[in-house]
Coordinates of C-alpha atoms and ligand atoms in Angstrom, one line a residue:
M1 CA -27.3 93.3 -131.6
S2 CA -27.4 95.9 -129.3
K3 CA -30.7 97.5 -127.9
K4 CA -32.1 100.7 -129.1
I5 CA -32.8 103.3 -126.7
I6 CA -34.7 106.5 -127.7
I7 CA -34.4 109.4 -125.5
I8 CA -36.8 112.4 -125.7
G9 CA -35.5 115.5 -125.4
G10 CA -31.5 116.9 -126.1
G11 CA -31.3 118.9 -122.9
M12 CA -28.4 118.3 -120.1
A13 CA -30.3 115.2 -119.1
G14 CA -31.3 114.0 -122.1
L15 CA -27.6 114.0 -123.6
S16 CA -26.0 112.5 -120.2
A17 CA -28.3 110.0 -120.6
G18 CA -27.4 109.5 -124.3
A19 CA -23.6 109.5 -123.8
Y20 CA -23.7 106.9 -120.5
L21 CA -25.9 104.6 -122.7
Q22 CA -23.3 104.9 -125.7
M23 CA -20.4 103.8 -123.1
N24 CA -22.4 100.8 -122.2
G25 CA -23.0 99.5 -125.8
F26 CA -26.5 100.7 -126.6
N27 CA -27.7 102.1 -129.9
T28 CA -29.2 105.4 -128.8
E29 CA -30.6 108.0 -130.3
I30 CA -32.1 111.4 -129.4
F31 CA -35.2 113.4 -130.7
E32 CA -35.2 116.8 -130.2
M33 CA -37.9 119.3 -130.6
N34 CA -35.2 122.2 -131.6
G35 CA -32.5 122.8 -133.9
V36 CA -29.6 123.0 -131.3
P37 CA -28.9 120.5 -128.1
G38 CA -28.7 121.9 -124.7
G39 CA -32.4 122.6 -123.5
V40 CA -32.4 125.5 -121.5
C41 CA -28.6 125.1 -121.6
T42 CA -28.4 127.7 -124.2
S43 CA -27.2 130.8 -125.5
W44 CA -27.8 132.5 -129.1
K45 CA -26.4 135.4 -131.1
R46 CA -27.5 138.7 -131.8
G47 CA -25.4 140.4 -134.0
E48 CA -21.7 140.4 -132.5
Y49 CA -23.2 139.6 -128.6
T50 CA -23.6 136.7 -127.7
V51 CA -26.9 136.2 -125.3
D52 CA -25.9 133.9 -122.6
W53 CA -29.2 132.5 -120.9
C54 CA -28.3 130.0 -118.5
I55 CA -25.0 129.2 -116.4
H56 CA -24.5 131.4 -113.6
W57 CA -22.4 128.7 -111.8
L58 CA -21.3 125.1 -112.7
V59 CA -21.3 122.8 -109.7
G60 CA -18.4 120.5 -110.4
S61 CA -16.4 123.7 -112.3
G62 CA -13.7 122.7 -110.4
S63 CA -11.6 119.7 -109.1
S64 CA -12.4 120.2 -105.4
D65 CA -15.6 118.5 -106.0
S66 CA -16.8 115.2 -106.7
F67 CA -19.1 116.5 -109.2
Y68 CA -15.9 117.4 -111.3
A69 CA -15.1 113.6 -111.5
R70 CA -18.7 112.8 -113.1
W71 CA -18.3 116.0 -115.6
S72 CA -14.9 114.7 -116.6
E73 CA -16.6 110.8 -117.6
L74 CA -18.0 113.1 -120.2
I75 CA -15.7 115.9 -121.4
D76 CA -12.3 117.5 -120.7
M77 CA -13.4 120.0 -117.9
A78 CA -9.4 120.9 -118.0
D79 CA -9.9 122.4 -121.0
I80 CA -12.4 124.7 -120.0
E81 CA -11.2 128.1 -118.8
V82 CA -13.3 128.5 -115.4
V83 CA -13.8 132.2 -113.2
D84 CA -14.4 132.0 -110.2
H85 CA -15.5 134.8 -109.0
A86 CA -14.4 136.9 -106.1
E87 CA -17.7 137.8 -104.8
Y88 CA -21.1 136.1 -105.1
A89 CA -23.1 139.3 -105.8
V90 CA -23.3 142.8 -104.8
V91 CA -26.4 143.8 -102.3
E92 CA -27.3 147.9 -101.8
D93 CA -29.7 149.1 -99.7
E94 CA -31.6 152.3 -100.5
T95 CA -29.2 154.5 -98.7
G96 CA -26.3 152.9 -101.4
N97 CA -24.7 151.0 -98.6
R98 CA -23.4 147.8 -100.3
F99 CA -22.6 144.2 -99.0
H100 CA -20.4 142.1 -100.8
I101 CA -21.4 138.5 -100.6
Y102 CA -17.6 137.3 -101.0
T103 CA -17.0 133.8 -101.9
D104 CA -14.5 133.5 -99.6
L105 CA -16.1 132.3 -96.3
N106 CA -13.3 134.2 -94.5
R107 CA -13.5 137.4 -96.5
L108 CA -17.5 136.9 -96.3
E109 CA -17.6 136.3 -92.6
D110 CA -15.2 139.6 -91.8
E111 CA -18.2 141.8 -94.2
M112 CA -20.9 140.5 -92.5
M113 CA -19.0 141.4 -89.0
A114 CA -18.1 144.9 -90.3
I115 CA -21.6 145.5 -91.2
S116 CA -23.5 144.2 -88.3
P117 CA -21.5 143.8 -85.1
V118 CA -25.0 142.5 -83.1
D119 CA -25.7 139.6 -85.5
F120 CA -22.5 138.4 -84.7
P121 CA -24.0 135.1 -83.2
K122 CA -26.2 134.4 -86.1
I123 CA -23.5 135.1 -88.2
R124 CA -21.1 132.7 -87.1
E125 CA -23.4 130.0 -87.0
F126 CA -24.1 130.9 -91.1
I127 CA -20.4 131.1 -91.9
D128 CA -19.2 127.6 -89.5
T129 CA -22.2 125.7 -91.1
C130 CA -20.6 126.8 -94.7
K131 CA -17.7 125.9 -94.0
N132 CA -18.5 122.5 -92.4
L133 CA -20.4 122.2 -95.9
V134 CA -16.9 122.8 -97.7
H135 CA -15.8 119.4 -96.8
L136 CA -19.0 117.7 -97.9
E137 CA -18.1 114.8 -100.3
M138 CA -21.2 113.2 -101.8
P139 CA -20.5 110.1 -103.3
N140 CA -22.0 110.1 -106.3
E141 CA -20.4 107.1 -108.6
Q142 CA -23.7 105.1 -108.3
S143 CA -27.5 105.5 -108.3
M144 CA -29.1 105.0 -104.8
E145 CA -31.8 102.9 -107.0
V146 CA -29.3 100.3 -108.0
A147 CA -26.3 100.7 -105.4
N148 CA -24.2 97.9 -103.8
L149 CA -24.3 97.2 -100.1
W150 CA -20.9 98.9 -100.3
F151 CA -21.8 102.0 -101.7
K152 CA -24.8 102.5 -100.0
M153 CA -22.3 101.8 -96.6
K154 CA -19.9 104.3 -98.0
W155 CA -22.3 107.0 -98.7
L156 CA -23.8 106.3 -94.7
W157 CA -20.3 106.9 -93.6
K158 CA -19.7 109.9 -95.3
M159 CA -23.1 111.6 -95.1
L160 CA -23.6 110.6 -91.1
P161 CA -22.0 113.7 -90.2
Y162 CA -23.9 116.0 -92.0
F163 CA -27.5 114.4 -90.9
G164 CA -27.8 117.2 -88.5
V165 CA -27.1 120.2 -91.0
F166 CA -29.2 118.5 -93.5
G167 CA -32.2 118.3 -90.8
K168 CA -31.9 121.6 -89.5
Y169 CA -31.3 124.0 -92.5
S170 CA -33.3 122.0 -95.1
R171 CA -36.3 122.8 -93.1
I172 CA -35.9 126.5 -93.1
S173 CA -36.3 128.4 -96.4
T174 CA -34.2 131.3 -97.0
V175 CA -36.2 133.9 -96.7
D176 CA -37.4 132.7 -93.1
Y177 CA -33.5 132.2 -92.5
A178 CA -33.1 135.8 -93.4
Q179 CA -35.7 137.1 -91.2
E180 CA -33.2 136.3 -88.0
F181 CA -30.6 138.8 -88.9
K182 CA -30.9 141.9 -87.3
N183 CA -29.4 144.1 -89.8
P184 CA -31.5 145.0 -93.2
L185 CA -29.0 144.8 -95.4
L186 CA -27.8 141.4 -94.3
R187 CA -31.6 140.1 -94.5
K188 CA -32.0 141.2 -97.7
A189 CA -28.6 139.8 -99.1
I190 CA -29.5 136.3 -97.4
A191 CA -33.3 136.5 -98.7
N192 CA -31.9 136.7 -102.2
L193 CA -28.8 134.6 -102.6
F194 CA -31.4 132.4 -104.4
E195 CA -35.3 131.7 -104.6
P196 CA -37.0 132.8 -101.5
E197 CA -38.6 129.5 -100.9
I198 CA -35.6 127.6 -101.2
P199 CA -34.5 125.7 -97.8
I200 CA -31.1 128.0 -96.4
L201 CA -29.2 124.8 -96.6
F202 CA -29.2 125.0 -100.7
C203 CA -27.2 128.3 -100.8
M204 CA -25.0 127.5 -97.9
M205 CA -24.0 124.7 -100.2
T206 CA -23.5 126.7 -103.0
L207 CA -21.5 129.2 -101.0
A208 CA -19.5 126.4 -99.6
W209 CA -18.8 125.1 -103.6
M210 CA -17.7 128.5 -104.5
H211 CA -15.2 128.8 -101.4
K212 CA -13.7 125.9 -102.6
K213 CA -13.6 126.9 -106.5
A214 CA -16.1 124.1 -107.2
A215 CA -18.9 126.3 -108.5
G216 CA -17.3 128.7 -111.1
Y217 CA -18.4 129.9 -115.0
P218 CA -17.1 128.4 -117.6
I219 CA -15.7 130.9 -120.2
G220 CA -17.5 130.8 -123.7
G221 CA -21.0 130.5 -122.3
S222 CA -23.5 127.9 -121.8
M223 CA -24.2 126.8 -125.4
N224 CA -20.9 126.3 -125.4
F225 CA -20.5 123.8 -122.6
A226 CA -23.8 122.0 -124.0
R227 CA -22.1 121.7 -127.4
R228 CA -19.6 119.9 -125.5
I229 CA -21.3 117.0 -123.9
A230 CA -23.4 116.9 -127.3
D231 CA -20.0 116.4 -129.2
R232 CA -19.4 113.8 -126.7
F233 CA -22.7 111.8 -127.3
E234 CA -22.0 112.1 -130.8
A235 CA -18.2 110.7 -130.7
L236 CA -19.5 107.8 -129.1
G237 CA -21.8 107.3 -131.9
G238 CA -25.2 108.6 -130.5
K239 CA -27.3 110.2 -133.0
I240 CA -29.3 113.8 -132.7
H241 CA -32.5 114.0 -134.9
Y242 CA -32.9 117.7 -134.6
N243 CA -36.6 119.4 -134.9
C244 CA -38.1 116.3 -134.4
R245 CA -41.3 116.8 -131.9
V246 CA -42.4 113.9 -130.0
E247 CA -45.9 113.8 -129.5
K248 CA -46.8 110.1 -128.0
I249 CA -44.7 107.1 -126.3
G250 CA -45.9 104.0 -128.0
V251 CA -46.9 102.0 -125.5
E252 CA -48.2 97.7 -125.7
N253 CA -48.8 95.4 -123.0
G254 CA -47.3 97.5 -120.2
R255 CA -44.2 98.1 -122.3
A256 CA -43.0 101.3 -123.9
T257 CA -42.1 100.4 -127.3
G258 CA -41.2 103.5 -129.5
I259 CA -42.2 107.3 -130.0
Q260 CA -44.3 108.8 -132.7
L261 CA -43.7 112.4 -134.4
A262 CA -45.7 115.2 -134.6
D263 CA -45.5 114.4 -138.3
G264 CA -47.1 111.1 -137.3
A265 CA -43.5 109.4 -137.9
T266 CA -43.3 106.0 -135.4
H267 CA -40.0 105.3 -134.3
P268 CA -39.7 101.7 -132.3
A269 CA -37.2 101.4 -129.7
D270 CA -36.3 98.3 -126.8
Y271 CA -36.2 101.3 -124.2
V272 CA -37.7 105.1 -124.2
V273 CA -36.3 108.0 -121.7
S274 CA -38.0 110.8 -121.7
A275 CA -35.6 113.8 -120.8
A276 CA -38.3 115.8 -121.9
D277 CA -40.7 118.5 -119.5
G278 CA -42.7 116.0 -117.2
H279 CA -45.7 117.3 -117.5
S280 CA -46.1 116.5 -121.1
T281 CA -44.5 113.4 -121.0
L282 CA -47.2 112.3 -118.1
F283 CA -50.3 113.8 -119.6
D284 CA -49.8 114.4 -123.3
M285 CA -47.4 111.5 -124.2
L286 CA -48.3 108.9 -122.3
G287 CA -52.0 110.5 -122.2
G288 CA -52.4 110.3 -118.4
K289 CA -52.4 106.5 -118.3
F290 CA -49.5 106.1 -116.2
T291 CA -48.7 107.9 -112.9
S292 CA -47.7 107.5 -109.7
P293 CA -49.5 109.3 -105.9
K294 CA -45.7 110.9 -105.7
F295 CA -46.5 112.6 -109.4
E296 CA -49.6 113.4 -108.4
E297 CA -49.0 115.2 -105.5
F298 CA -45.9 117.2 -107.1
Y299 CA -48.6 118.3 -110.0
R300 CA -51.0 119.3 -107.7
R301 CA -49.0 121.2 -105.6
G302 CA -47.5 122.8 -108.6
D303 CA -44.6 124.2 -106.8
T304 CA -41.9 125.1 -109.6
F305 CA -39.7 127.3 -110.4
P306 CA -40.6 130.3 -111.8
S307 CA -40.6 131.6 -115.2
L308 CA -38.9 134.3 -116.6
V309 CA -38.5 137.6 -118.7
F310 CA -34.7 137.8 -119.4
V311 CA -33.6 141.0 -121.0
A312 CA -30.6 141.0 -122.5
L313 CA -28.5 144.3 -123.9
G314 CA -25.2 144.6 -126.0
I315 CA -23.6 148.0 -124.6
G316 CA -20.9 149.7 -126.9
R317 CA -18.5 149.9 -123.4
S318 CA -17.2 148.2 -120.7
F319 CA -18.6 147.7 -116.9
H320 CA -15.2 146.8 -115.3
A321 CA -16.2 148.9 -112.3
T322 CA -19.8 147.3 -112.0
P323 CA -20.3 144.1 -110.1
H324 CA -20.6 141.0 -112.1
S325 CA -23.7 140.5 -110.0
Y326 CA -25.6 143.0 -108.6
L327 CA -28.9 143.9 -107.0
F328 CA -29.8 147.4 -106.2
P329 CA -33.0 149.6 -104.8
L330 CA -34.7 151.1 -108.0
K331 CA -36.5 154.5 -107.7
S332 CA -40.0 153.7 -108.5
A333 CA -41.7 150.1 -109.3
F334 CA -40.7 148.6 -112.6
R335 CA -43.8 146.9 -113.7
I336 CA -43.0 143.6 -115.7
D337 CA -46.6 142.5 -116.3
P338 CA -49.9 142.5 -114.1
K339 CA -49.2 140.5 -111.7
T340 CA -45.1 141.4 -111.1
E341 CA -43.5 144.5 -110.1
L342 CA -39.9 144.9 -109.1
K343 CA -38.7 147.1 -106.1
D344 CA -35.2 146.0 -106.6
L345 CA -33.1 144.9 -110.0
Y346 CA -30.4 141.8 -110.1
I347 CA -28.3 142.7 -113.3
R348 CA -25.4 140.4 -114.8
T349 CA -22.6 142.2 -116.5
H350 CA -21.0 139.7 -118.6
N351 CA -17.3 141.7 -118.6
F352 CA -16.0 138.5 -116.9
D353 CA -16.3 136.3 -120.7
P354 CA -14.6 138.4 -123.2
T355 CA -16.5 135.7 -125.9
L356 CA -19.5 137.3 -125.6
A357 CA -19.1 140.7 -127.2
P358 CA -16.3 142.7 -129.1
F359 CA -13.7 143.9 -127.0
G360 CA -14.7 147.0 -124.8
K361 CA -18.0 146.2 -125.4
T362 CA -20.4 144.2 -122.5
L363 CA -23.6 141.7 -122.4
V364 CA -25.7 143.0 -119.6
S365 CA -28.7 140.8 -119.1
T366 CA -31.3 140.7 -116.2
M367 CA -33.2 137.6 -115.2
I368 CA -36.6 139.1 -114.0
E369 CA -38.9 136.4 -112.3
T370 CA -42.6 136.0 -112.8
R371 CA -45.1 133.2 -112.2
N372 CA -47.9 135.2 -114.6
W373 CA -46.8 132.8 -117.9
E374 CA -50.6 132.4 -119.0
Y375 CA -50.9 136.3 -119.4
W376 CA -47.3 136.1 -121.8
V377 CA -48.5 132.5 -123.3
D378 CA -52.3 134.9 -124.1
L379 CA -50.6 138.4 -125.5
Q380 CA -48.3 136.3 -127.6
R381 CA -51.2 134.2 -129.0
N382 CA -53.7 136.7 -129.3
D383 CA -52.1 140.2 -129.5
P384 CA -48.9 140.1 -131.2
T385 CA -48.5 143.5 -131.7
R386 CA -48.8 144.6 -128.0
Y387 CA -46.7 141.3 -126.9
Q388 CA -44.1 142.9 -129.0
A389 CA -44.7 146.5 -127.4
E390 CA -44.7 145.3 -124.1
K391 CA -41.0 144.0 -124.7
Q392 CA -40.1 146.7 -126.0
R393 CA -41.3 148.8 -122.8
I394 CA -39.5 146.4 -120.5
A395 CA -36.1 146.6 -122.5
D396 CA -36.7 150.5 -122.5
T397 CA -37.1 150.6 -119.2
L398 CA -34.5 148.9 -118.3
I399 CA -32.0 150.7 -120.1
N400 CA -33.9 154.4 -118.2
I401 CA -32.5 152.6 -115.5
L402 CA -29.3 151.3 -116.1
E403 CA -28.7 155.1 -117.6
D404 CA -30.0 156.4 -114.1
K405 CA -28.0 154.2 -112.1
L406 CA -24.3 153.6 -113.9
G407 CA -24.7 156.6 -116.6
N408 CA -23.2 156.3 -120.2
V409 CA -25.8 153.5 -121.4
R410 CA -28.6 154.7 -123.5
D411 CA -26.5 156.1 -126.2
L412 CA -24.4 153.1 -126.5
V413 CA -27.2 150.5 -126.7
E414 CA -26.5 148.2 -129.8
M415 CA -28.3 145.2 -129.1
T416 CA -31.2 144.3 -127.1
D417 CA -33.0 141.0 -126.7
V418 CA -36.3 140.1 -124.7
T419 CA -37.3 136.3 -123.9
T420 CA -40.6 136.0 -121.8
P421 CA -42.5 133.1 -120.5
A422 CA -43.9 132.5 -123.7
T423 CA -40.2 132.1 -125.1
I424 CA -39.7 129.5 -122.6
I425 CA -42.7 127.4 -123.2
G426 CA -42.1 127.5 -126.9
F427 CA -38.6 126.7 -126.9
T428 CA -38.8 124.5 -124.5
N429 CA -42.4 122.9 -123.4
N430 CA -41.3 123.1 -119.7
W431 CA -44.4 123.6 -117.6
K432 CA -45.8 126.8 -116.6
G433 CA -42.3 128.3 -118.5
S434 CA -40.2 127.1 -115.3
F435 CA -37.2 127.7 -115.7
E436 CA -35.6 124.7 -113.6
G437 CA -38.2 122.2 -113.2
W438 CA -39.5 121.4 -109.7
L439 CA -38.4 124.2 -106.5
L440 CA -36.4 122.9 -103.5
T441 CA -38.7 124.2 -100.7
P442 CA -38.9 122.8 -96.8
D443 CA -41.6 120.5 -97.5
T444 CA -39.8 118.6 -100.6
G445 CA -36.6 118.3 -98.6
F446 CA -34.1 116.7 -100.7
T447 CA -36.3 113.9 -103.1
Q448 CA -35.9 113.1 -105.9
L449 CA -39.1 112.0 -107.6
P450 CA -38.9 108.0 -109.3
S451 CA -37.7 108.0 -112.5
T452 CA -40.0 104.8 -113.5
L453 CA -43.6 104.3 -113.5
P454 CA -45.5 102.0 -112.3
G455 CA -47.3 99.6 -114.9
L456 CA -44.9 101.0 -117.3
E457 CA -41.7 98.8 -118.4
R458 CA -39.1 99.6 -120.7
F459 CA -39.7 103.4 -119.6
Y460 CA -37.6 105.9 -117.5
M461 CA -37.5 109.6 -116.9
C462 CA -34.6 112.1 -116.0
G463 CA -34.0 115.5 -116.0
H464 CA -35.3 118.7 -113.8
W465 CA -39.0 117.1 -113.9
V466 CA -37.6 114.2 -111.9
A467 CA -34.7 115.5 -109.8
V468 CA -36.0 118.4 -107.8
G469 CA -34.2 121.1 -108.0
G470 CA -32.8 121.2 -111.2
G471 CA -29.6 122.4 -112.2
L472 CA -26.9 121.5 -114.5
P473 CA -25.0 118.5 -112.2
T474 CA -28.4 117.2 -111.2
A475 CA -30.0 117.4 -114.6
M476 CA -26.5 115.3 -116.0
M477 CA -26.6 113.0 -112.9
S478 CA -30.0 111.8 -113.4
G479 CA -29.3 110.8 -117.1
R480 CA -26.4 108.8 -115.9
N481 CA -29.1 107.5 -112.8
A482 CA -31.3 106.6 -116.0
A483 CA -28.6 104.8 -117.8
Q484 CA -27.2 102.7 -115.0
L485 CA -31.1 101.9 -113.8
I486 CA -31.1 100.4 -118.0
C487 CA -27.7 98.7 -117.4
A488 CA -29.2 97.1 -114.0
Q489 CA -32.4 95.8 -116.1
E490 CA -30.3 94.3 -118.8
R491 CA -28.1 92.8 -116.1
Q492 CA -25.1 94.2 -117.5
R493 CA -22.1 96.4 -115.3
F494 CA -22.2 99.9 -115.7
S495 CA -18.9 101.3 -116.9
I496 CA -17.4 104.3 -118.2
Q497 CA -15.6 104.9 -121.3
E498 CA -12.4 106.6 -121.1
R499 CA -12.3 110.1 -123.7
V500 CA -9.6 109.4 -126.2
Ligands
FAD601 C1 -32.4 131.3 -117.1 C2 -31.5 130.1 -116.7 C3 -30.2 129.8 -115.4 C4 -29.9 129.0 -115.0 N1 -28.9 128.9 -113.9 C5 -27.8 127.5 -113.9 C6 -26.7 127.9 -113.2 O1 -26.4 128.8 -112.9 N2 -26.4 126.4 -112.9 C7 -27.1 125.2 -112.8 O2 -26.6 124.6 -112.5 N3 -28.5 125.5 -113.6 C8 -29.1 126.4 -114.3 N4 -30.3 126.7 -114.8 C9 -30.7 125.1 -114.6 C10 -30.0 124.3 -115.5 O3 -30.1 124.7 -116.5 C11 -31.3 123.1 -115.9 O4 -32.4 122.9 -114.6 C12 -31.0 121.9 -116.4 O5 -29.9 122.0 -118.1 C13 -32.3 121.0 -117.1 O6 -31.9 120.2 -118.3 P1 -32.9 119.1 -118.5 O7 -32.3 118.3 -119.6 O8 -33.5 118.5 -117.1 O9 -33.9 120.0 -119.0 P2 -34.2 120.6 -120.5 O10 -33.4 121.8 -120.3 O11 -35.3 121.4 -120.5 O12 -34.4 119.7 -121.4 C14 -35.3 119.6 -122.0 C15 -35.5 119.3 -123.6 O13 -36.8 118.6 -124.2 C16 -36.9 119.1 -125.3 N5 -38.1 118.8 -125.5 C17 -39.1 119.1 -124.3 N6 -40.5 118.7 -125.1 C18 -40.1 117.8 -126.2 C19 -40.8 117.1 -127.2 N7 -42.1 117.0 -127.1 N8 -40.4 116.3 -128.0 C20 -38.7 116.8 -127.9 N9 -38.2 117.4 -127.6 C21 -39.1 118.0 -126.6 C22 -36.5 120.5 -125.1 O14 -36.8 121.3 -126.1 C23 -35.3 120.5 -124.6 O15 -34.1 120.4 -125.4 C24 -30.6 127.6 -115.1 C25 -31.8 127.9 -116.0 C26 -31.9 128.9 -116.8 C27 -33.4 128.4 -117.9

């Protein structure tokens, strides 16, 4: 009889682990505390609009990168319509000057040179490095933890030419690298490419992926994408139990033996995989009894991606003249919570995806980062009236800002939706309301945390709490890696089952 595997969490990592385990003959069940698959890769309906929360770009959306082959093991990528934006974003300064971060690197170089000829040497270095990374083909068919010698040699051969680039640009944060440009608009644009603390290498790789059309946006949005993976898992015979919150992982004689749900029900298993939040896995479900020096170091430092206040508006007109991703300065500071104030605002106008709004109307959203998750959790719990009022104040302020900046907004708002760090924690359990797990920094480098724990057999972890830096392809790959590790443990060859 095939071995039974329980997976905690039906986000991208859990679904991927499940699908690959099913392909390899295991009997896999996912226990997911929500009523839908996808975890943070989600969207939801609000009236005629779909609020799309997650995917800005999907690495592997195009066949020019090896992640495409990995996604294609799970779903029919050719069936997904992808938008490859001509611009990553448009960044504006106080005087209205605009800098277009083109995804075509030649065009981007021209734009940078036109704005700041004095930055020529730095621009050349930046663009040349991005162009160099366009050719990077990271072998990813085998998990390094179980890879054979041949694969390791191949990996080394492919990666060797990039060791210098990785060494240099993974040690400098995006915000520090930005300071090396003389022009203030270029500095602002580079500093805002992604998280300020993230190594500039990550941003360079993203621009390289976009240049080769391998990091586009899948039409239909995040939930649509997540559902495709969930459907594949189920088509392979896997089972998802929704609205089942796991409270404990059973352990006997140093072996994971199953799970206990919040309603007290227990489910035995030969293996347990946690694709859920890392902190609650280690310290609640396992009671803090199993950890490792590496995990302890990460939880002590606590360098997570921030949490979010996410505001979505459904507006009864199109915004084709507005950049799809637009950073502009505010006339006065926008207070989000007692520790968070914005001087600039990043908005997304989702005209590029007609499935998110009725014809001629647009979903507009902003993803505002905050580290003040305790404030929002406390407000939601202890003063729900003020919590609602604060959400409304933020939505109203955003509407006023957009009215002032773009015009013809206020009277056309048909839908407002505000989620806070309290929503993220309630919905996903993610520690501190982090939207993407562990932050990649010059200190962490491109490390992965181990997917096993010393002293605990038959237990694996995957997802953005072991795959540092998070992201959809990374979560998917860490689920795939967990499946490979279990196959290795069972001394069976890891294989891919063709889609029918
Ligand atoms: C706003 C936003 C924008 C993003 N943009 C991008 C992007 O453009 N490109 C990109 O690649 N990535 C992006 N990401 C990041 C990416 O979506 C995540 O890193 C990735 O989806 C993480 O998947 P995961 O399965 O590891 O974790 P999660 O999605 O957090 O899944 C964990 C699952 O476990 C469940 N769970 C937790 N505790 C329990 C429990 N006790 N019992 C049962 N179930 C439990 C949760 O409900 C959840 O479904 C974005 C994320 C956000 C939030």
